PDB file of C-alpha atoms in Angstrom:
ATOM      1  CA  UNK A 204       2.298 -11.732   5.056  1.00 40.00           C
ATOM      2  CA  UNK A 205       1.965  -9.779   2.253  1.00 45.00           C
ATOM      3  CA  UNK A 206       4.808  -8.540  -0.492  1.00 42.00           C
ATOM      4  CA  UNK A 207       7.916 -10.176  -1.375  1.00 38.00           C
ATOM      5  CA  UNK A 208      11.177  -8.478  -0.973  1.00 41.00           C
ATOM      6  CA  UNK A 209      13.693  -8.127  -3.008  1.00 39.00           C
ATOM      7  CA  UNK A 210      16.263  -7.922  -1.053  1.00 31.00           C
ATOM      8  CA  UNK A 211      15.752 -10.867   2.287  1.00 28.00           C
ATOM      9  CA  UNK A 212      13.248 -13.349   1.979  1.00 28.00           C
ATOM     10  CA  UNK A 213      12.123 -15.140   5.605  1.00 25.00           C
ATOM     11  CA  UNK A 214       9.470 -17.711   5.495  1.00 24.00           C
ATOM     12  CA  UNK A 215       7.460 -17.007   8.712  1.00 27.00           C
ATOM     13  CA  UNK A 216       3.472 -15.854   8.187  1.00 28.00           C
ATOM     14  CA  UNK A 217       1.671 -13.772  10.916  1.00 31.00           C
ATOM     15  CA  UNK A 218      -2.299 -14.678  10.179  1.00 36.00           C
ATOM     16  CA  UNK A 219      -4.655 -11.506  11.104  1.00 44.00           C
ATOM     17  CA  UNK A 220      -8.408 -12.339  12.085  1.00 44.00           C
ATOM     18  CA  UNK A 221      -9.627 -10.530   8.981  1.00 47.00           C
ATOM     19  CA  UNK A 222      -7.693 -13.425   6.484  1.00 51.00           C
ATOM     20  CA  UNK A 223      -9.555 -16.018   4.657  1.00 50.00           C
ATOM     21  CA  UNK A 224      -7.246 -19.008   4.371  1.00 48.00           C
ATOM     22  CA  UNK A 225      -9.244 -20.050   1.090  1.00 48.00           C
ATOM     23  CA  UNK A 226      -8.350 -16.886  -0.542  1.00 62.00           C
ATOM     24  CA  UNK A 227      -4.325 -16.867  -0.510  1.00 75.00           C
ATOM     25  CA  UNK A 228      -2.598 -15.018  -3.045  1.00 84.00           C
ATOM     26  CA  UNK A 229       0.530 -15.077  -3.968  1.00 83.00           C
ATOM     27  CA  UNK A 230       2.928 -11.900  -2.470  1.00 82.00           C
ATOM     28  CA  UNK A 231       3.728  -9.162  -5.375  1.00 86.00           C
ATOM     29  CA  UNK A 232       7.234  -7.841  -5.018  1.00 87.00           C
ATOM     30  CA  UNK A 233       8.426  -4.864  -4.418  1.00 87.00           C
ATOM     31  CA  UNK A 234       9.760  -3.551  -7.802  1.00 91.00           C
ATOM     32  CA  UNK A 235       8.699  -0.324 -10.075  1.00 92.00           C
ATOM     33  CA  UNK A 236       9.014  -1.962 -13.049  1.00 93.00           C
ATOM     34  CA  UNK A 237       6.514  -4.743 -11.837  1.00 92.00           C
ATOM     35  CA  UNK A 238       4.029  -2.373 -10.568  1.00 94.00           C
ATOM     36  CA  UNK A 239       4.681  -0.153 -13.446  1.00 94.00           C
ATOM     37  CA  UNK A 240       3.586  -2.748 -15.901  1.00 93.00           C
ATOM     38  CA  UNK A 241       0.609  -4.156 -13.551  1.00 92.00           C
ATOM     39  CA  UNK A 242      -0.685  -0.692 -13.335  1.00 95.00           C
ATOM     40  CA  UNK A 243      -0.849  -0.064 -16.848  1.00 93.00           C
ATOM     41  CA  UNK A 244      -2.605  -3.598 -17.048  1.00 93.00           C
ATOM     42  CA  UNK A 245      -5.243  -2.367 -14.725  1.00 95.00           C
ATOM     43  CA  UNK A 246      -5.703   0.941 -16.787  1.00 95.00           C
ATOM     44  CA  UNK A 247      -3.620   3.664 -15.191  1.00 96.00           C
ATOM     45  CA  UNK A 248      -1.490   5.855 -17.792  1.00 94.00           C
ATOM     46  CA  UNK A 249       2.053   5.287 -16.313  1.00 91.00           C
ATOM     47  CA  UNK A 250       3.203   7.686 -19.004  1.00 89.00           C
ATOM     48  CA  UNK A 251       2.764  10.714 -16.395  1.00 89.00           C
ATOM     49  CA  UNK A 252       3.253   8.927 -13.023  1.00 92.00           C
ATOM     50  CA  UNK A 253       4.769   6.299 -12.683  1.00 94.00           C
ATOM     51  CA  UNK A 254       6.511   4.439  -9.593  1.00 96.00           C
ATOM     52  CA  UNK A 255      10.278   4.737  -8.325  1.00 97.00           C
ATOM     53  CA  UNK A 256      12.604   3.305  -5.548  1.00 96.00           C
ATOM     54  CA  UNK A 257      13.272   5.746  -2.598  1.00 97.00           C
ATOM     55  CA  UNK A 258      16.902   4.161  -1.910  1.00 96.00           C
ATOM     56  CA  UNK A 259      17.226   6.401   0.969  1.00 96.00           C
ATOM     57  CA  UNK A 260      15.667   9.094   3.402  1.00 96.00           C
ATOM     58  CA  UNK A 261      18.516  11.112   2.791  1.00 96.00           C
ATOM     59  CA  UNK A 262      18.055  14.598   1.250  1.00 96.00           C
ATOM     60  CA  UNK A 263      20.421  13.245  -2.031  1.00 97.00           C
ATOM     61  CA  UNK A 264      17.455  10.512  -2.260  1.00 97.00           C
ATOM     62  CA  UNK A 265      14.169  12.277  -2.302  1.00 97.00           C
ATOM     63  CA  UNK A 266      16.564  14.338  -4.811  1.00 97.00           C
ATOM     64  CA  UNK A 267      15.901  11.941  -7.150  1.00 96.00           C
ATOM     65  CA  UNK A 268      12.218  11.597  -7.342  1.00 97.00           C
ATOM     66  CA  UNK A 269       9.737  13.080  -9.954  1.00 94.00           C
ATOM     67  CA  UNK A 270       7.633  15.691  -8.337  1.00 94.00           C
ATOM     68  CA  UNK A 271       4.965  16.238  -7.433  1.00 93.00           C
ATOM     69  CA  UNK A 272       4.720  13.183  -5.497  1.00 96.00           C
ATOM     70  CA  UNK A 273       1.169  11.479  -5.166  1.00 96.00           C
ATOM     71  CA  UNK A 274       1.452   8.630  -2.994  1.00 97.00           C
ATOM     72  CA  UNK A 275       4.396   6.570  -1.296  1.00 98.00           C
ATOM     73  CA  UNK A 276       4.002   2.712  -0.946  1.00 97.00           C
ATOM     74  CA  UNK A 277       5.970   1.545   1.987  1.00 97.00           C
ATOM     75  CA  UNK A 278       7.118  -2.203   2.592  1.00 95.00           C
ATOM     76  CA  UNK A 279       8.353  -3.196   5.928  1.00 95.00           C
ATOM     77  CA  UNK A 280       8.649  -6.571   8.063  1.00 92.00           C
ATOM     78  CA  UNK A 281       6.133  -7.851  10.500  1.00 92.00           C
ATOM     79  CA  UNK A 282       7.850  -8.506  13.742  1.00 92.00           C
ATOM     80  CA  UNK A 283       6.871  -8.539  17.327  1.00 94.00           C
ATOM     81  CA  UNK A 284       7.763  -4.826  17.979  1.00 94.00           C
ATOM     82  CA  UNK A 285       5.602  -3.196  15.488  1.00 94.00           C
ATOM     83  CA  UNK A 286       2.639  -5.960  15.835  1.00 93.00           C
ATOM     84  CA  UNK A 287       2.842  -4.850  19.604  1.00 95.00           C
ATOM     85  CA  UNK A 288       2.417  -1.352  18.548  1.00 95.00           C
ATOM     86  CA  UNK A 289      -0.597  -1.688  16.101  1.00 92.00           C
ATOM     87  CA  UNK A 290      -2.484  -3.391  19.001  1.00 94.00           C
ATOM     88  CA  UNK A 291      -1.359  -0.379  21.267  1.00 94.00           C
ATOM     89  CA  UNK A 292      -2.155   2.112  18.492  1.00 95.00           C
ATOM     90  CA  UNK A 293      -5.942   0.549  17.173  1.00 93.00           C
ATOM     91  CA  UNK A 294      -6.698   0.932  20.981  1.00 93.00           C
ATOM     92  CA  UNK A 295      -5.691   4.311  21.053  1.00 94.00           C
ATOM     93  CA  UNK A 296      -7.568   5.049  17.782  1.00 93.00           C
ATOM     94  CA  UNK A 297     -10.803   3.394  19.639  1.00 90.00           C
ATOM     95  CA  UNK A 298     -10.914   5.269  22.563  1.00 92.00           C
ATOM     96  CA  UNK A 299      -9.834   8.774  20.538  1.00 93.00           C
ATOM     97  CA  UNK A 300     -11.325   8.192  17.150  1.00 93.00           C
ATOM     98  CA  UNK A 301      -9.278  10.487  14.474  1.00 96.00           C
ATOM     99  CA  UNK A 302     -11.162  12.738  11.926  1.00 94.00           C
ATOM    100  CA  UNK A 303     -10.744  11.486   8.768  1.00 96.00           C
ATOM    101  CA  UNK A 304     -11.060  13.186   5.494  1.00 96.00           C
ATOM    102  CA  UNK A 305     -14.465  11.931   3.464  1.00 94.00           C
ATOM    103  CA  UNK A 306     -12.288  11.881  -0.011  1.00 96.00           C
ATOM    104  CA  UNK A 307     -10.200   9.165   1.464  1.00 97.00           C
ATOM    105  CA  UNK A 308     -10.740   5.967  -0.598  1.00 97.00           C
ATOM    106  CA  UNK A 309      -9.895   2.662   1.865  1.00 98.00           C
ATOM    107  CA  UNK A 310     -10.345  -0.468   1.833  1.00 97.00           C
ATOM    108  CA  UNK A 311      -9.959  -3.891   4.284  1.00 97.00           C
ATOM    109  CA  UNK A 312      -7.526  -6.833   3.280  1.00 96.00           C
ATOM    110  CA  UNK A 313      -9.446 -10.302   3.052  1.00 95.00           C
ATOM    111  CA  UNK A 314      -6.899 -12.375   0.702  1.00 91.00           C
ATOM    112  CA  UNK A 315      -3.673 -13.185   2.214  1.00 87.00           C
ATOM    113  CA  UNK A 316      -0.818 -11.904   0.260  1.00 89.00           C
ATOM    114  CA  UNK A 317      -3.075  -9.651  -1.324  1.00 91.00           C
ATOM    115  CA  UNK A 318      -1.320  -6.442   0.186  1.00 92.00           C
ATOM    116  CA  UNK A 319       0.542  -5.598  -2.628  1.00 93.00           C
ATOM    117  CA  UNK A 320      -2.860  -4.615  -4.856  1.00 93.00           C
ATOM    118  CA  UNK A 321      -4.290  -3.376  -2.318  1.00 96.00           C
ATOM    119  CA  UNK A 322      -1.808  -0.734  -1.698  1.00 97.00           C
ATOM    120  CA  UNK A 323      -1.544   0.071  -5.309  1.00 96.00           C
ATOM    121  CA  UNK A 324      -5.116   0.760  -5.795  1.00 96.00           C
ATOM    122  CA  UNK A 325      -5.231   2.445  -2.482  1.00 98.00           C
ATOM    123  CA  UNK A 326      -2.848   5.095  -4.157  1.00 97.00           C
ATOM    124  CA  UNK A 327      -4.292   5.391  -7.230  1.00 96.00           C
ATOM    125  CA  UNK A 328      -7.816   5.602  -6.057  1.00 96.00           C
ATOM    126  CA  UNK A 329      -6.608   8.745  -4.167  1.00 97.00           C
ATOM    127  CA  UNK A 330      -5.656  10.125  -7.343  1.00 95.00           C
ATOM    128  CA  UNK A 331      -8.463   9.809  -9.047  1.00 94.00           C
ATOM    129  CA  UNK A 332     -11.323  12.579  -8.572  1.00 89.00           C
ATOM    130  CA  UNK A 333      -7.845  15.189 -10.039  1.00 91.00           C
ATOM    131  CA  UNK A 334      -6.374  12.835 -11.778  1.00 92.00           C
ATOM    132  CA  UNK A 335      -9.228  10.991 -13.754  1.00 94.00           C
ATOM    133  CA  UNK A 336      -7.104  11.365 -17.756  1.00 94.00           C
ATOM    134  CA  UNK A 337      -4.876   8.773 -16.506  1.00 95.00           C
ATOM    135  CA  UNK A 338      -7.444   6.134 -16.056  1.00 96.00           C
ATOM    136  CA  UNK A 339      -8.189   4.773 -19.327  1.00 95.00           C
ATOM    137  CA  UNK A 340     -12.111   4.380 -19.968  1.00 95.00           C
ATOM    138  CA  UNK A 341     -13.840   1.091 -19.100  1.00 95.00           C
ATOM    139  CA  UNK A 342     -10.683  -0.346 -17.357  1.00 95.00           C
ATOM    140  CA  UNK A 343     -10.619  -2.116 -14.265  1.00 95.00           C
ATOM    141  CA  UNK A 344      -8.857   0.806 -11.701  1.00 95.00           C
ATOM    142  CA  UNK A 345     -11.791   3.505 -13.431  1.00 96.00           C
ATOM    143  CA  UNK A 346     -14.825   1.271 -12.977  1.00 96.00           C
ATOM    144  CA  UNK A 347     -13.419  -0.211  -9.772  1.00 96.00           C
ATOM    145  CA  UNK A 348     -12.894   3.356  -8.279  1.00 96.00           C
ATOM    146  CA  UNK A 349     -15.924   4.766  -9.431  1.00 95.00           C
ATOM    147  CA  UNK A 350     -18.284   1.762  -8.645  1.00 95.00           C
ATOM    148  CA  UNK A 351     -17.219   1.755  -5.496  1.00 96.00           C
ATOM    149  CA  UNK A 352     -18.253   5.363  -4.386  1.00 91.00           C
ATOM    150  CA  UNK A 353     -19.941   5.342  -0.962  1.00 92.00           C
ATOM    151  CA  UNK A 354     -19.551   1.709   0.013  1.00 96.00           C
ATOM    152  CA  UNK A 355     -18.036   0.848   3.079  1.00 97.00           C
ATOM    153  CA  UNK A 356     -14.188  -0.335   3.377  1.00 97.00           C
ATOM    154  CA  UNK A 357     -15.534  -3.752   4.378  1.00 97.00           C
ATOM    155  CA  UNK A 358     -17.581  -4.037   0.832  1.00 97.00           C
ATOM    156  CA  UNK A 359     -14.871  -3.310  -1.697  1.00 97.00           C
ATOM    157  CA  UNK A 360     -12.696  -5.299   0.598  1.00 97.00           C
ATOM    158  CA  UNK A 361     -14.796  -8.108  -0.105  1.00 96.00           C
ATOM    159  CA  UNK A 362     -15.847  -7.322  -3.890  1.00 96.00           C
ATOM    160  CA  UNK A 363     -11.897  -6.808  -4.465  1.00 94.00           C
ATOM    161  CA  UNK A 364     -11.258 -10.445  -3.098  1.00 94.00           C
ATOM    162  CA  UNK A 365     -14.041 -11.756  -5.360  1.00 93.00           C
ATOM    163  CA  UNK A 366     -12.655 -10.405  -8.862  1.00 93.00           C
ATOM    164  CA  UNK A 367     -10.897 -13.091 -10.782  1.00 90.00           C
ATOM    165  CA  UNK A 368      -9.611 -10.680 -13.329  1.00 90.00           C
ATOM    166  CA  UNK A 369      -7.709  -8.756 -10.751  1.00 91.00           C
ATOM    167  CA  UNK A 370      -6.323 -11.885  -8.971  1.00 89.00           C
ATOM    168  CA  UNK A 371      -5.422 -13.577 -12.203  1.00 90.00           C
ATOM    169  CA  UNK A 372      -3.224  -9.850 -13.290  1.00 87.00           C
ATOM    170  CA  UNK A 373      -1.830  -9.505  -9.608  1.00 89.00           C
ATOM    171  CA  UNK A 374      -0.611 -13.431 -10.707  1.00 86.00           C
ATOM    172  CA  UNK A 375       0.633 -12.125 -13.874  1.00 83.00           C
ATOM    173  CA  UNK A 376       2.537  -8.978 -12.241  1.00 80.00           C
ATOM    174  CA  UNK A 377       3.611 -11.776  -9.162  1.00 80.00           C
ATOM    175  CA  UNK A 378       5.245 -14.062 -12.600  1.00 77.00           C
ATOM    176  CA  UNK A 379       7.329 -10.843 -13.599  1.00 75.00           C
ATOM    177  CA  UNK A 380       9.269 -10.742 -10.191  1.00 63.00           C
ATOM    178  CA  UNK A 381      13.129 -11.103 -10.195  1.00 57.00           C
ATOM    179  CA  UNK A 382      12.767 -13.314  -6.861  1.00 59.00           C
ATOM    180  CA  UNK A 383      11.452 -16.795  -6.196  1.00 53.00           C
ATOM    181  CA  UNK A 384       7.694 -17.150  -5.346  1.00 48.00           C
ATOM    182  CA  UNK A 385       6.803 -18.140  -1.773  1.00 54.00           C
ATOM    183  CA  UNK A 386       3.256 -18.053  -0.300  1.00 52.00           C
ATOM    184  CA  UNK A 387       4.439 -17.216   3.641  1.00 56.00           C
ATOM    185  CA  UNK A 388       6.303 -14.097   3.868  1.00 65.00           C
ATOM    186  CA  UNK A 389       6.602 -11.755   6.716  1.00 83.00           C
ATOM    187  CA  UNK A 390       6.658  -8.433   5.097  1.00 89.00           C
ATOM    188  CA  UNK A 391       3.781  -5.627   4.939  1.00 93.00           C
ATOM    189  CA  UNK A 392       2.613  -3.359   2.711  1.00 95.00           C
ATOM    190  CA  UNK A 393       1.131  -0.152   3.594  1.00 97.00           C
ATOM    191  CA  UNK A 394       0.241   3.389   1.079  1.00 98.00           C
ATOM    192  CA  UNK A 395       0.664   6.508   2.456  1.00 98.00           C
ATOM    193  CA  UNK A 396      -1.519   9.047   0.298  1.00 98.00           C
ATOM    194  CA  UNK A 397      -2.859  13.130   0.950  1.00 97.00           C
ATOM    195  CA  UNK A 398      -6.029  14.330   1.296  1.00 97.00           C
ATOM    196  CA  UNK A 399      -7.458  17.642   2.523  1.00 96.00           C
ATOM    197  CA  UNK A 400      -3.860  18.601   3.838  1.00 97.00           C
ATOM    198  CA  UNK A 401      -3.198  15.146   5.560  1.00 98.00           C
ATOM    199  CA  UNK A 402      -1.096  12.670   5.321  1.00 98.00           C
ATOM    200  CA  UNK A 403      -3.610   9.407   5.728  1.00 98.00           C
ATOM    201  CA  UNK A 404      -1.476   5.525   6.369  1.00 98.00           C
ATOM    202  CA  UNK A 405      -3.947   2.938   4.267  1.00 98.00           C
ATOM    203  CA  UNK A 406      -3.328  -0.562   5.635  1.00 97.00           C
ATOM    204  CA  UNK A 407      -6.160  -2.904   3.991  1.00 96.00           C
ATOM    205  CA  UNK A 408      -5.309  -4.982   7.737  1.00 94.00           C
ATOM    206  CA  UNK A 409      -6.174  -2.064   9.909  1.00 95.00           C
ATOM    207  CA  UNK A 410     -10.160  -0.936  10.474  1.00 94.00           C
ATOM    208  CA  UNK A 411      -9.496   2.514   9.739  1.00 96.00           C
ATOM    209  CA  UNK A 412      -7.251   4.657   7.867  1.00 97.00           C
ATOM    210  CA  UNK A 413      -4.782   6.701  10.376  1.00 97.00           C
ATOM    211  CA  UNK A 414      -4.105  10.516  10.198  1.00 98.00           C
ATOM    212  CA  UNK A 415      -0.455  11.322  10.576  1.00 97.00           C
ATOM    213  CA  UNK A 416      -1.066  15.105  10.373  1.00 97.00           C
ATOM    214  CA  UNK A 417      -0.521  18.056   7.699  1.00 97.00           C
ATOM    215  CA  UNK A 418       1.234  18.293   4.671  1.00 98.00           C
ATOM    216  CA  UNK A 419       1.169  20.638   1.819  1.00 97.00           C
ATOM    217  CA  UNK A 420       1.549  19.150  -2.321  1.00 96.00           C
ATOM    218  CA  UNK A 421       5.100  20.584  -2.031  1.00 96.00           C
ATOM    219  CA  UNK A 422       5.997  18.883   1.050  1.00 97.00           C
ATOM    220  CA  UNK A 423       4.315  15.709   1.285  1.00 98.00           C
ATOM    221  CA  UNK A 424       7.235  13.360   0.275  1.00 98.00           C
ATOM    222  CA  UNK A 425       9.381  14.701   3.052  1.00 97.00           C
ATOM    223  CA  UNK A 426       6.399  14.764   5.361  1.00 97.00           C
ATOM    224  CA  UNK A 427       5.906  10.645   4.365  1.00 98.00           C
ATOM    225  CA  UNK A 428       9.116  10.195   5.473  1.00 97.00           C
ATOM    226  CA  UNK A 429       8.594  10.856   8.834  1.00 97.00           C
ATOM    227  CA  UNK A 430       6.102   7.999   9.366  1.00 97.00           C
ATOM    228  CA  UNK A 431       8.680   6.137   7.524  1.00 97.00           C
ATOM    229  CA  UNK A 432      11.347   6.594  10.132  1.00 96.00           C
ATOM    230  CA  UNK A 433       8.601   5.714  12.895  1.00 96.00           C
ATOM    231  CA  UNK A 434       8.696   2.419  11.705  1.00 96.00           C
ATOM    232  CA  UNK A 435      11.821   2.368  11.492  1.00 96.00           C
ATOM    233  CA  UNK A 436      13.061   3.588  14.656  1.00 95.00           C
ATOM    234  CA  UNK A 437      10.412   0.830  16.264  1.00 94.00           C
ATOM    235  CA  UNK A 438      12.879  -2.026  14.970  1.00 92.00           C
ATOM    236  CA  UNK A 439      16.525   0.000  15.023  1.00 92.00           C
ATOM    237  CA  UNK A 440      18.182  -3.569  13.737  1.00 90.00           C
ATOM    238  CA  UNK A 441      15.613  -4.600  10.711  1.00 91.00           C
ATOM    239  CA  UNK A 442      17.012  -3.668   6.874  1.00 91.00           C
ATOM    240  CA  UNK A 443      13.903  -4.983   5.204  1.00 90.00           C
ATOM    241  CA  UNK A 444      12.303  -1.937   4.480  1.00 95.00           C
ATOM    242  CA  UNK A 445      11.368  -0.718   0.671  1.00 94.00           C
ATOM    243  CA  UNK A 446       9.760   2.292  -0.720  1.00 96.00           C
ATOM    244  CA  UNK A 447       7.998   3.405  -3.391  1.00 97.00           C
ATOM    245  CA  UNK A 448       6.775   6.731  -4.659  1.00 96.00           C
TER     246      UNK A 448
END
């Protein structure tokens, strides 16, 4: 649906009642040096923080990263068993609404294949208010952010689908994948970022964001990874999951 992967590519597209069919773009891959150079397009100082692969959810993996860790972006496939559990789940979420932190900045998915942006900006947007040096003045991700203070997740939705600039640089970043382009994909794109001690799963497809419980600064990657494995476990016999932090 959403991201290309670098690793399988299966040409089968799951359409979701919130995607516009006249607003398809094309699916960003899953690659830190992509995103890397798209952010820094968009006016984020990848200098400081910057994106790597999480090859593994082994101890000698998380090893590896840069901390502290801000926000994980999380790629996995869209098949039957987790589409059957984020029905069962956004009923559960209706019926016993979660609290959810006010600093939280969300937004809903309207442009197919868009997922890929949207998860960027989710985790750089939940940077911001600490982290506003690495946002270069008058750049898109700074006025975008800030702009978009108290409007609803269903406005910048829409106001993110309407901005040529962005979609024309999520088609440059899309040109500097290693893989072949295809439009129908069946992979997913989600951001996992903290606020107010919570970990908070930002899926531009979903209504609201979902609280996966506490976390501390130090712990946060290795708290991530627990929702990771949830997804996971769902579909024991999938390999196409990614991750970046």
């Amino acid at each position: 649906m959403c991201i290309r992967d670098r690793y399988m590519g299966i040409r089968v597209i799951i359409h979701r009642e919130q995607m516009e069919k006249t607003s398809n773009w094309l699916p960003l891959e899953s690659n830190p040096e992509v995103i890397n150079t798209y952010v820094q397009q968009l006016g984020f100082d990848a200098t400081q923080y910057k994106f790597h692969d999480l090859l593994s959810l082994d101890d000698w993996a998380l090893e590896m990263i840069p901390r502290p860790a801000k926000a994980v972006v999380f790629l996995y496939p869209i098949t039957e068993v987790q589409e059957q559990f984020r029905d069962k789940e956004e009923e559960e979420l209706v019926a016993n609404p979660q609290q959810v932190s006010d600093k939280v900045f969300f937004m809903r998915q309207y442009a197919q294949n868009a997922c890929g942006t949207i998860g960027v900006i989710h985790a750089l947007g939940n940077i911001f208010s600490e982290q506003q040096t690495l946002f270069q003045q008058d750049s898109f991700l700074r006025n975008f952010v800030e702009n978009n203070k108290g409007k609803t997740p269903e406005e910048i939705g829409k106001l993110l689908k309407k901005d040529k600039k962005l979609e024309e640089a999520h088609k440059e970043a899309v040109d500097k994948g290693e893989t072949e382009v295809e439009d129908d994909v069946n992979t997913h794109f989600i951001c996992l970022v903290q606020q107010d001690g919570n970990i908070y799963e930002l899926d531009g497809t979903k209504k609201v964001p979902v609280n996966h419980g506490p976390t501390t600064p130090e712990t946060f990657l290795e708290d991530c990874t627990r929702v990771i494995r949830q997804f996971m476990e769902r579909d024991p016999n999938e390999i196409r999951f990614t991750t970046l932090v």
